[in-house]
Coordinates of C-alpha atoms and ligand atoms in Angstrom, one line a residue:
X18 CA -31.4 -9.2 6.8
X19 CA -29.6 -12.2 8.1
X20 CA -32.2 -14.6 9.3
X21 CA -31.9 -15.9 12.9
X22 CA -32.9 -19.3 11.7
X23 CA -29.8 -19.3 9.5
X24 CA -27.7 -18.3 12.5
X25 CA -29.1 -21.2 14.4
X26 CA -28.5 -23.7 11.6
X27 CA -25.0 -22.3 11.2
X28 CA -24.3 -22.4 14.9
X29 CA -25.1 -26.1 14.8
X30 CA -23.0 -26.6 11.7
X31 CA -20.2 -24.7 13.3
X32 CA -20.1 -26.6 16.5
X33 CA -21.2 -29.9 15.1
X34 CA -19.2 -32.4 13.0
X35 CA -20.8 -31.2 9.8
X36 CA -18.8 -28.0 9.4
X37 CA -18.0 -27.6 5.7
X38 CA -14.4 -27.8 4.8
X39 CA -14.2 -24.8 2.6
X40 CA -10.6 -25.3 1.6
X41 CA -9.5 -22.8 -1.0
X42 CA -8.9 -25.4 -3.7
X43 CA -12.6 -26.3 -3.6
X44 CA -13.7 -22.8 -4.2
X45 CA -14.6 -21.8 -7.6
X46 CA -16.3 -18.6 -8.7
X47 CA -19.6 -20.2 -9.5
X48 CA -19.8 -21.7 -6.0
X49 CA -18.9 -18.4 -4.4
X50 CA -21.7 -16.6 -6.2
X51 CA -24.5 -19.2 -6.3
X52 CA -23.7 -21.6 -3.5
X53 CA -25.9 -22.0 -0.5
X54 CA -23.1 -21.1 1.8
X55 CA -23.2 -17.5 0.6
X56 CA -25.8 -16.7 3.4
X57 CA -23.2 -17.4 6.1
X58 CA -20.8 -14.8 4.7
X59 CA -23.0 -12.0 3.6
X60 CA -25.5 -9.9 5.6
X61 CA -27.5 -6.7 5.4
X62 CA -28.6 -4.5 8.2
X63 CA -29.2 -0.9 9.2
X64 CA -28.5 -0.8 12.9
X65 CA -25.2 -2.6 12.9
X66 CA -23.0 -5.1 11.0
X67 CA -20.4 -7.5 12.2
X68 CA -18.0 -9.4 9.9
X69 CA -15.5 -11.7 11.6
X70 CA -13.6 -14.9 10.9
X71 CA -15.6 -17.1 13.2
X72 CA -19.2 -17.9 14.0
X73 CA -18.7 -17.9 17.8
X74 CA -16.9 -14.6 17.5
X75 CA -19.7 -13.0 15.4
X76 CA -22.2 -14.3 18.0
X77 CA -20.1 -12.8 20.9
X78 CA -20.2 -9.4 19.2
X79 CA -23.9 -9.8 18.7
X80 CA -24.3 -10.7 22.4
X81 CA -22.7 -7.4 23.4
X82 CA -24.9 -5.4 21.1
X83 CA -28.0 -7.2 22.2
X84 CA -27.1 -6.3 25.8
X85 CA -27.3 -2.7 24.9
X86 CA -23.6 -2.2 24.2
X87 CA -22.0 -0.2 21.4
X88 CA -19.6 -1.3 18.7
X89 CA -16.6 -0.9 21.1
X90 CA -18.3 -3.4 23.5
X91 CA -18.9 -5.6 20.5
X92 CA -15.2 -5.3 19.4
X93 CA -14.0 -6.2 22.9
X94 CA -16.3 -9.2 23.0
X95 CA -15.1 -10.2 19.5
X96 CA -11.4 -9.8 20.3
X97 CA -11.5 -12.1 23.3
X98 CA -13.8 -14.6 21.6
X99 CA -11.6 -14.8 18.5
X100 CA -8.6 -15.4 20.8
X101 CA -10.4 -18.5 22.0
X102 CA -12.0 -19.6 18.7
X103 CA -8.8 -19.2 16.6
X104 CA -6.0 -20.0 19.0
X105 CA -3.7 -20.8 16.0
X106 CA -4.2 -17.3 14.5
X107 CA -4.4 -14.9 17.4
X108 CA -4.8 -14.7 21.1
X109 CA -4.0 -12.7 24.2
X110 CA -0.3 -13.8 23.9
X111 CA -0.2 -11.6 20.7
X112 CA -0.9 -8.1 19.6
X113 CA -2.6 -6.1 16.9
X114 CA -4.0 -2.8 15.5
X115 CA -7.4 -1.2 15.7
X116 CA -8.6 1.5 13.5
X117 CA -11.4 3.4 15.2
X118 CA -13.8 5.8 13.6
X119 CA -15.9 7.5 16.3
X120 CA -18.0 10.7 16.2
X121 CA -16.4 11.7 12.9
X122 CA -12.7 11.2 14.0
X123 CA -10.4 8.3 13.1
X124 CA -7.7 7.0 15.4
X125 CA -5.2 4.2 15.1
X126 CA -4.7 2.1 18.3
X127 CA -1.3 0.3 18.2
X128 CA -1.0 -2.7 20.5
X129 CA 1.7 -4.5 18.6
X130 CA 4.2 -6.6 20.6
X131 CA 7.3 -4.9 21.8
X132 CA 10.8 -6.3 21.9
X133 CA 11.8 -7.1 25.5
X134 CA 14.3 -4.8 27.2
X135 CA 17.0 -7.4 27.0
X136 CA 16.6 -7.9 23.2
X137 CA 19.4 -6.9 20.9
X138 CA 20.1 -6.7 17.2
X139 CA 22.2 -9.8 17.1
X140 CA 19.9 -12.1 19.0
X141 CA 18.8 -14.0 15.9
X142 CA 22.4 -14.4 14.5
X143 CA 25.1 -16.8 15.1
X144 CA 28.5 -16.1 13.6
X145 CA 26.8 -13.4 11.6
X146 CA 24.3 -15.8 10.1
X147 CA 20.5 -15.8 10.6
X148 CA 19.3 -18.7 12.9
X149 CA 15.8 -18.8 11.4
X150 CA 14.2 -21.1 13.9
X151 CA 15.1 -18.9 16.9
X152 CA 12.7 -16.1 15.8
X153 CA 10.0 -18.7 14.9
X154 CA 9.7 -21.2 17.7
X155 CA 10.4 -21.1 21.5
X156 CA 10.9 -18.3 24.0
X157 CA 13.0 -15.8 22.0
X158 CA 10.5 -15.7 19.2
X159 CA 8.0 -13.8 21.4
X160 CA 7.6 -10.0 21.9
X161 CA 5.9 -8.6 24.9
X162 CA 2.2 -9.2 24.2
X163 CA 0.0 -6.1 23.7
X164 CA -3.4 -7.5 22.9
X165 CA -5.0 -7.3 26.3
X166 CA -3.7 -3.8 26.9
X167 CA -5.0 -2.6 23.6
X168 CA -8.4 -4.2 23.7
X169 CA -9.0 -3.2 27.3
X170 CA -8.0 0.4 26.5
X171 CA -10.4 0.5 23.6
X172 CA -13.1 -0.7 25.9
X173 CA -12.2 1.6 28.8
X174 CA -12.2 4.7 26.6
X175 CA -15.3 3.9 24.6
X176 CA -17.3 0.9 25.8
X177 CA -20.6 1.2 27.7
X178 CA -21.0 -2.3 29.3
X179 CA -18.9 -3.8 32.1
X180 CA -15.8 -5.7 30.9
X181 CA -17.0 -8.8 32.8
X182 CA -20.2 -8.9 30.8
X183 CA -18.6 -8.4 27.3
X184 CA -16.0 -11.1 28.0
X185 CA -18.6 -13.6 29.1
X186 CA -19.0 -15.3 25.7
X187 CA -15.2 -15.8 25.4
X188 CA -14.9 -17.2 28.9
X189 CA -17.7 -19.6 28.2
X190 CA -16.3 -20.7 24.9
X191 CA -12.9 -21.4 26.5
X192 CA -14.4 -23.2 29.5
X193 CA -17.0 -25.4 27.8
X194 CA -14.9 -25.9 24.6
X195 CA -16.0 -26.3 21.0
X196 CA -15.5 -28.8 18.3
X197 CA -12.3 -28.4 16.3
X198 CA -13.1 -27.2 12.8
X199 CA -11.1 -28.3 9.7
X200 CA -8.9 -25.2 9.4
X201 CA -7.9 -25.4 13.1
X202 CA -7.3 -29.2 12.7
X203 CA -5.1 -28.5 9.8
X204 CA -3.1 -25.9 11.8
X205 CA -2.7 -28.3 14.8
X206 CA -1.6 -31.1 12.5
X207 CA 0.9 -28.9 10.7
X208 CA 2.4 -27.7 14.0
X209 CA 2.1 -30.9 16.1
X210 CA 5.8 -31.5 16.3
X211 CA 6.5 -28.0 17.6
X212 CA 3.5 -28.1 20.0
X213 CA 4.7 -31.4 21.3
X214 CA 7.9 -29.8 22.6
X215 CA 6.1 -27.6 25.1
X216 CA 4.2 -29.4 27.9
X217 CA 1.3 -27.0 28.2
X218 CA 0.8 -26.7 24.4
X219 CA 0.8 -30.5 24.3
X220 CA -1.8 -30.9 27.0
X221 CA -4.2 -28.5 25.3
X222 CA -3.8 -29.1 21.6
X223 CA -2.6 -32.7 21.3
X224 CA -3.8 -36.1 22.4
X225 CA -1.8 -39.1 23.6
X226 CA 1.6 -39.5 22.0
X227 CA 1.4 -36.0 20.6
X228 CA -1.3 -37.0 18.1
X229 CA -3.1 -33.9 17.0
X230 CA -6.7 -33.0 17.9
X231 CA -8.8 -33.7 14.9
X232 CA -11.8 -32.0 13.3
X233 CA -14.8 -32.8 15.5
X234 CA -12.7 -33.3 18.7
X235 CA -13.6 -31.0 21.6
X236 CA -11.0 -28.3 22.3
X237 CA -11.3 -27.1 25.9
X238 CA -9.1 -24.2 27.2
X239 CA -9.8 -24.1 30.9
X240 CA -6.6 -22.3 31.9
X241 CA -7.3 -19.7 29.3
X242 CA -10.8 -19.3 30.7
X243 CA -9.3 -18.6 34.1
X244 CA -6.9 -16.0 32.7
X245 CA -9.7 -14.3 30.9
X246 CA -11.7 -14.2 34.1
X247 CA -8.7 -12.4 35.7
X248 CA -8.7 -9.9 32.9
X249 CA -12.5 -9.5 33.1
X250 CA -12.2 -8.7 36.8
X251 CA -9.0 -6.6 37.0
X252 CA -8.7 -5.2 33.4
X253 CA -5.2 -4.7 32.2
X254 CA -3.6 -5.6 35.5
X255 CA -5.2 -9.1 35.3
X256 CA -2.6 -9.8 32.6
X257 CA 0.3 -7.4 33.1
X258 CA 0.6 -7.8 36.9
X259 CA 0.2 -10.6 39.4
X260 CA -0.2 -14.3 38.6
X261 CA -0.3 -14.1 34.8
X262 CA 2.6 -11.7 34.5
X263 CA 4.7 -13.8 36.9
X264 CA 3.8 -17.0 35.0
X265 CA 4.9 -15.6 31.7
X266 CA 8.2 -14.2 33.1
X267 CA 8.9 -17.5 34.9
X268 CA 8.2 -19.6 31.8
X269 CA 10.4 -17.3 29.7
X270 CA 13.3 -17.6 32.3
X271 CA 13.0 -21.4 32.4
X272 CA 13.1 -21.7 28.6
X273 CA 15.8 -19.1 28.1
X274 CA 13.6 -16.2 26.9
X275 CA 13.9 -12.5 27.7
X276 CA 10.5 -11.2 28.7
X277 CA 10.4 -10.1 32.4
X278 CA 7.6 -8.8 34.7
X279 CA 9.1 -5.3 34.1
X280 CA 8.6 -5.7 30.3
X281 CA 5.0 -6.7 31.0
X282 CA 4.2 -3.9 33.4
X283 CA 5.9 -1.4 31.0
X284 CA 3.9 -2.4 27.9
X285 CA 2.5 0.7 26.2
X286 CA -0.5 1.1 23.9
X287 CA 0.0 3.8 21.4
X288 CA -2.7 6.0 19.9
X289 CA -1.3 7.0 16.5
X290 CA -2.3 9.3 13.7
X291 CA -3.5 7.2 10.9
X292 CA -2.1 7.5 7.4
X293 CA -4.4 9.3 5.0
X294 CA -4.5 9.3 1.2
X295 CA -7.0 9.6 -1.6
X296 CA -8.0 7.6 -4.6
X297 CA -10.0 9.4 -7.3
X298 CA -11.7 11.7 -4.7
X299 CA -12.2 9.0 -2.0
X300 CA -10.3 9.4 1.2
X301 CA -8.5 6.2 2.3
X302 CA -7.4 6.0 6.0
X303 CA -5.2 3.2 7.3
X304 CA -2.6 2.0 9.7
X305 CA 0.7 4.0 10.0
X306 CA 4.1 2.6 11.1
X307 CA 5.0 0.2 12.7
X308 CA 2.7 -1.1 10.0
X309 CA 3.9 -0.8 6.5
X310 CA 0.3 -1.6 5.3
X311 CA -1.4 1.8 5.2
X312 CA 1.5 3.6 3.7
X313 CA 2.0 1.1 0.8
X314 CA -1.8 0.8 0.2
X315 CA -1.9 4.5 -0.4
X316 CA 1.4 4.5 -2.4
X317 CA 0.1 1.7 -4.7
X318 CA -3.3 3.4 -5.1
X319 CA -1.5 6.7 -5.9
X320 CA 0.5 5.0 -8.7
X321 CA -2.6 3.3 -10.1
X322 CA -4.7 6.5 -10.0
X323 CA -2.8 7.6 -13.2
X324 CA -4.3 4.8 -15.3
X325 CA -7.8 4.0 -16.5
X326 CA -7.9 0.5 -15.1
X327 CA -11.6 0.2 -15.4
X328 CA -11.5 0.6 -19.2
X329 CA -8.8 -2.2 -19.3
X330 CA -11.1 -4.5 -17.3
X331 CA -10.4 -5.6 -13.7
X332 CA -8.6 -8.9 -14.6
X333 CA -7.3 -8.1 -18.0
X334 CA -3.6 -8.7 -18.5
X335 CA -2.9 -5.0 -18.7
X336 CA -4.6 -4.1 -15.5
X337 CA -3.0 -7.1 -13.6
X338 CA 0.4 -6.1 -15.0
X339 CA 0.1 -2.5 -13.9
X340 CA -1.3 -3.3 -10.5
X341 CA 1.3 -6.0 -9.8
X342 CA 4.1 -3.7 -10.9
X343 CA 2.9 -1.0 -8.6
X344 CA 2.9 -3.5 -5.8
X345 CA 6.4 -4.7 -6.7
X346 CA 7.7 -1.1 -6.5
X347 CA 6.0 -0.4 -3.2
X348 CA 7.6 -3.6 -1.7
X349 CA 11.0 -2.4 -2.7
X350 CA 10.4 0.7 -0.7
X351 CA 9.1 -1.4 2.2
X352 CA 12.4 -3.1 2.5
X353 CA 14.3 0.1 2.3
X354 CA 12.4 2.4 4.6
X355 CA 10.0 0.7 6.9
X356 CA 10.3 0.2 10.6
X357 CA 9.0 1.5 13.9
X358 CA 8.7 5.2 13.6
X359 CA 9.3 5.6 17.4
X360 CA 12.9 4.5 16.7
X361 CA 13.7 5.3 13.1
X362 CA 12.7 8.0 10.6
X363 CA 10.1 6.6 8.1
X364 CA 9.4 9.0 5.2
X365 CA 5.6 8.4 5.3
X366 CA 4.7 11.7 3.8
X367 CA 7.0 11.2 0.8
X368 CA 5.9 7.6 0.3
X369 CA 2.2 8.6 0.3
X370 CA 2.6 11.7 -1.9
X371 CA 1.1 12.0 -5.3
X372 CA 4.3 13.6 -6.6
X373 CA 6.4 10.6 -5.6
X374 CA 3.9 8.2 -7.1
X375 CA 4.0 10.1 -10.4
X376 CA 7.8 9.6 -10.5
X377 CA 7.4 5.9 -9.8
X378 CA 4.8 5.6 -12.5
X379 CA 7.6 6.5 -15.0
X380 CA 9.4 3.3 -14.0
X381 CA 6.5 1.2 -15.3
X382 CA 6.6 0.0 -18.9
X383 CA 3.0 -0.5 -20.1
X384 CA 3.8 -3.7 -21.8
X385 CA 6.7 -5.2 -20.0
X386 CA 7.5 -6.5 -16.5
X387 CA 10.1 -4.4 -14.5
X388 CA 13.0 -6.4 -13.3
X389 CA 13.3 -6.6 -9.5
X390 CA 17.1 -6.9 -9.9
X391 CA 17.1 -3.1 -10.3
X392 CA 16.8 -3.1 -6.5
X393 CA 19.9 -4.7 -4.9
X394 CA 18.6 -6.9 -2.0
X395 CA 18.9 -10.7 -1.9
X396 CA 15.9 -12.9 -1.2
X397 CA 15.5 -16.4 0.1
X398 CA 12.4 -18.5 -0.3
X399 CA 11.1 -19.7 3.0
X400 CA 8.1 -21.7 4.2
X401 CA 5.0 -19.6 5.0
X402 CA 2.3 -20.1 7.6
X403 CA -1.2 -18.8 7.5
X404 CA -2.7 -16.8 10.2
X405 CA -3.8 -13.8 12.1
X406 CA -7.4 -12.6 12.1
X407 CA -9.4 -9.5 11.2
X408 CA -12.9 -8.3 12.1
X409 CA -14.9 -5.2 11.1
X410 CA -17.9 -3.8 13.0
X411 CA -19.9 -0.8 12.0
X412 CA -23.1 0.9 13.3
X413 CA -25.8 2.8 11.6
X414 CA -24.2 6.1 12.7
X415 CA -21.0 5.4 10.8
X416 CA -18.9 4.4 13.9
X417 CA -16.4 1.8 13.0
X418 CA -14.0 -0.7 14.5
X419 CA -11.6 -2.4 12.1
X420 CA -9.1 -4.6 13.8
X421 CA -6.4 -7.0 12.8
X422 CA -4.9 -9.2 15.6
X423 CA -2.3 -11.9 15.6
X424 CA 0.2 -14.2 17.2
X425 CA 2.0 -14.2 13.7
X426 CA 2.5 -17.8 12.5
X427 CA 0.2 -20.7 13.3
X428 CA 0.4 -21.1 17.1
X429 CA 3.0 -18.4 17.2
X430 CA 6.1 -19.6 19.1
X431 CA 4.3 -22.9 19.9
X432 CA 4.9 -22.1 23.6
X433 CA 1.8 -22.1 25.9
X434 CA 2.6 -20.6 29.3
X435 CA 1.8 -23.3 31.9
X436 CA -1.3 -22.6 34.0
X437 CA -2.5 -19.7 31.8
X438 CA -3.5 -21.2 28.5
X439 CA -1.7 -18.3 26.8
X440 CA -0.1 -19.2 23.4
X441 CA 2.9 -16.8 23.0
X442 CA 3.4 -15.0 19.7
X443 CA 6.4 -15.3 17.4
X444 CA 6.2 -11.7 16.3
X445 CA 10.0 -11.2 16.8
X446 CA 10.3 -12.8 13.4
X447 CA 8.8 -9.7 11.8
X448 CA 12.0 -7.9 12.7
X449 CA 15.0 -8.1 10.3
X450 CA 17.5 -10.5 11.8
X451 CA 20.1 -8.4 9.8
X452 CA 20.0 -6.0 6.9
X453 CA 18.5 -8.0 4.0
X454 CA 17.1 -10.7 6.3
X455 CA 13.8 -12.2 5.4
X456 CA 10.8 -13.0 7.6
X457 CA 8.3 -15.8 7.4
X458 CA 6.6 -14.2 4.5
X459 CA 9.7 -13.7 2.4
X460 CA 9.7 -10.0 3.1
X461 CA 13.1 -8.4 3.2
X462 CA 13.9 -6.2 6.1
X463 CA 16.3 -3.2 6.2
X464 CA 18.3 -1.3 8.8
X465 CA 15.2 0.5 10.0
X466 CA 13.7 -2.8 11.1
X467 CA 16.5 -4.3 13.1
X468 CA 15.8 -5.5 16.7
X469 CA 16.1 -2.9 19.4
X470 CA 14.8 -3.0 23.1
X471 CA 11.2 -1.9 23.3
X472 CA 10.9 -1.5 19.5
X473 CA 7.9 -2.9 17.6
X474 CA 8.5 -5.2 14.6
X475 CA 7.4 -4.0 11.2
X476 CA 3.9 -5.3 10.3
X477 CA 1.8 -5.5 7.2
X478 CA -1.5 -5.5 9.1
X479 CA -3.8 -2.9 7.5
X480 CA -7.2 -2.2 9.1
X481 CA -8.5 0.4 6.6
X482 CA -11.5 2.7 6.2
X483 CA -12.6 4.3 2.9
X484 CA -14.7 7.4 2.8
X485 CA -17.2 8.6 0.1
X486 CA -16.8 11.8 -1.8
X487 CA -18.8 13.6 0.9
X488 CA -16.3 12.3 3.5
X489 CA -18.8 9.9 5.1
X490 CA -17.6 6.3 5.8
X491 CA -18.1 4.1 2.7
X492 CA -16.3 0.9 3.5
X493 CA -14.1 -0.6 6.3
X494 CA -12.0 -3.8 5.8
X495 CA -9.0 -5.8 6.6
X496 CA -7.6 -9.3 6.4
X497 CA -4.9 -11.7 7.7
X498 CA -2.1 -13.1 5.7
X499 CA 1.3 -11.5 6.2
X500 CA 2.6 -9.3 3.4
X501 CA -0.4 -10.2 1.3
X502 CA -2.6 -8.2 3.7
X503 CA -1.8 -4.9 2.2
X504 CA -2.2 -6.0 -1.4
X505 CA -5.5 -7.8 -0.7
X506 CA -6.9 -4.8 1.1
X507 CA -5.7 -2.5 -1.7
X508 CA -7.2 -4.8 -4.4
X509 CA -10.5 -5.1 -2.7
X510 CA -10.6 -1.3 -2.4
X511 CA -9.7 -1.0 -6.1
X512 CA -12.4 -3.5 -7.0
X513 CA -15.0 -1.3 -5.3
X514 CA -13.7 2.2 -6.2
X515 CA -12.3 1.7 -9.6
X516 CA -14.0 -1.4 -11.0
X517 CA -17.3 -0.7 -9.3
X518 CA -17.8 -4.3 -8.3
X519 CA -20.4 -5.0 -5.6
X520 CA -18.9 -5.9 -2.3
X521 CA -19.5 -9.6 -2.7
X522 CA -17.7 -9.7 -6.0
X523 CA -15.0 -7.4 -4.8
X524 CA -14.2 -9.8 -1.9
X525 CA -14.6 -13.1 -3.8
X526 CA -12.7 -12.0 -7.0
X527 CA -9.4 -13.6 -8.0
X528 CA -6.6 -11.9 -6.1
X529 CA -2.9 -11.6 -7.0
X530 CA 0.2 -10.4 -5.2
X531 CA 3.6 -9.1 -6.1
X532 CA 6.2 -8.3 -3.4
X533 CA 9.2 -7.5 -5.5
X534 CA 11.0 -10.5 -4.0
X535 CA 10.3 -13.2 -5.1
X536 CA 9.9 -11.8 -8.6
X537 CA 6.6 -13.3 -9.5
X538 CA 2.9 -12.7 -9.5
X539 CA 1.2 -15.0 -7.0
X540 CA -2.3 -15.8 -8.0
X541 CA -5.5 -17.4 -6.7
X542 CA -7.6 -19.3 -6.3
X543 CA -9.8 -18.7 -8.2
X544 CA -7.2 -18.2 -10.9
X545 CA -6.9 -15.7 -13.8
X546 CA -8.2 -16.7 -17.2
X547 CA -5.4 -18.9 -18.8
X548 CA -5.3 -16.5 -21.8
X549 CA -4.6 -13.6 -19.4
X550 CA -1.9 -15.6 -17.7
X551 CA -0.3 -16.3 -21.1
X552 CA -0.3 -12.6 -21.9
X553 CA 1.3 -11.8 -18.6
X554 CA 4.0 -14.4 -19.2
X555 CA 4.6 -12.8 -22.6
X556 CA 5.2 -9.5 -20.8
X557 CA 7.9 -11.2 -18.8
X558 CA 6.0 -12.0 -15.6
X559 CA 6.3 -15.3 -13.8
X560 CA 3.0 -16.7 -12.5
X561 CA 2.8 -18.8 -9.3
X562 CA -0.5 -20.4 -8.5
X563 CA -0.6 -20.4 -4.7
X564 CA -3.2 -19.2 -2.3
X565 CA -2.7 -15.7 -1.0
X566 CA -4.4 -16.7 2.3
X567 CA -6.3 -13.5 2.7
X568 CA -9.7 -13.6 4.4
X569 CA -11.2 -10.1 3.9
X570 CA -13.8 -9.0 6.4
X571 CA -15.5 -6.0 4.9
X572 CA -18.5 -3.8 5.5
X573 CA -19.8 -1.3 3.0
X574 CA -22.5 1.4 3.4
X575 CA -24.9 0.9 0.5
X576 CA -27.7 3.1 -0.7
X577 CA -30.0 4.5 2.0
X578 CA -27.5 3.7 4.7
X579 CA -27.9 -0.1 4.4
X580 CA -24.9 -1.8 5.9
X581 CA -23.6 -4.7 3.8
X582 CA -21.3 -7.2 5.4
X583 CA -19.1 -9.7 3.6
X584 CA -16.8 -12.3 5.3
X585 CA -14.5 -13.8 2.8
X586 CA -16.0 -17.1 1.6
X587 CA -12.6 -18.6 1.5
X588 CA -12.9 -19.7 5.2
X589 CA -15.2 -19.9 8.2
X590 CA -16.1 -16.3 8.6
X591 CA -19.6 -15.0 9.4
X592 CA -21.3 -11.7 8.8
X593 CA -24.4 -10.7 10.8
X594 CA -26.4 -7.6 10.9
X595 CA -29.8 -6.2 11.8
Ligands
DON17 O1 2.2 -8.2 11.4 C1 2.3 -8.8 10.3 O2 2.4 -8.4 9.2 C2 2.3 -10.3 10.5 N1 2.9 -10.7 11.7 C3 1.0 -10.9 10.2 C4 0.9 -12.3 10.3 C5 -0.1 -12.9 9.5 O3 -0.9 -12.2 8.9 C6 -0.1 -14.3 9.4 N2 -1.1 -14.8 8.5 N3 -1.0 -15.3 7.5

């Protein structure tokens, strides 16, 4: 069990100046396994388990459960708390997905941002050329936020406690503030020039002369606390109507954006049928379009099912080669087919079929890298950000919430709506600006992902649930990090199902990623054995040592129904259970 004394010590560490800077470069396998810090990230329980990317957020979920709430109350508390605790990653100006397993049934809640009614497919082009900054920073970068509508809907349909009660920890955290932790300080510092351009962003996240708040400084978000109070009192209407909606629309108009009060009032949460596949007898359930995540996780697993990866060894050159090549092929399909299935036809059934995977397997040479140039789409290398957030909560009865939420890049569009504390997303960048256009993560978009009014941009977010051979929940997981989300979730699943690693090892193991374009295997840290990397190079692979940015939050049901929570030790997550 997670000891309460540990929680208290960690609470102090989290809010005090002594927070450990767990930058990825400092992490080495030995530390991950033996280090004192492991306690923060791993927990066991029987009644419930919470794995989130922040201490205050895990405590908010615990608060809801302690008050007699269920996991949906806890997920609501966590969603609003993480919006406050990780304002660079997610927030009520963003959107997300939530995979819910309740009373034996799995549903996929889609509260992804929607393009405003006035959006059009040329809005990020000038003279036919992509104007990259327009979809990244400022008013046009934002889609109509869906987060409040989605979370409030999950709570309305399944929660037990009053919304006002479960939102209390988030409101207090915003009102009283908390000490900036190193990862947040880094995000503020990186984005300070952009934040400086928008008055309300400047007032909240910067000091005099646009100097960034630093680790240890107090971050208070009073306007956000007031907005959260309105939501707590009025539910969805507290955001999509009245003062908040008018403030967002006014700010958009002043800055030259497109979102109106009509867009906000017309925001729709979608309850979608999840995508379902199997891997060696285990059912895998994940997010359907407008996410590409679930479809490609299943596609990659289907391709890999034809090999004995376990016999090769999890991180042998051969297993890494086959796994990366399966990823590479799936990403070519992503560019070709993926988009919002409310607007375009996405052949999910074909992409997730065993027959299609068998055909793709034939493209793979066991000893040689496949050239991406077989697939005729250009690519450009672009700078990449790091954030979004994921949490997973499970109870002893096998009910699950697995939710990934985001404003896309660090601090989204950098615009904070004056008087509301809402940092607006830059999710419009996940659309293809034109056929063959690339997003922030270097992912190439095709015709199916062009901008259209009220359409949702393609996502990689992949809240996922894996079932055991008796069809009982075995594991639930997810992560942030753009296109790497789906390959990190897939690899962690493979580590557990195929390589039979325990959950801690499965989450902390070296991860790698291939997205067809760029044509390389991105690795680490921790990195692969240098000998393995040499073998991969000899097969024709290019290796790029660069953090994947994933922060897996996973819960697994172990023997005798014990819930095992692991928050990726690569950052400030915290698992807690009783
Ligand atoms: O929906 C998506 O796939 C992206 N907007 C997620 C962004 C993300 O994970 C950023 N973190 N690195």
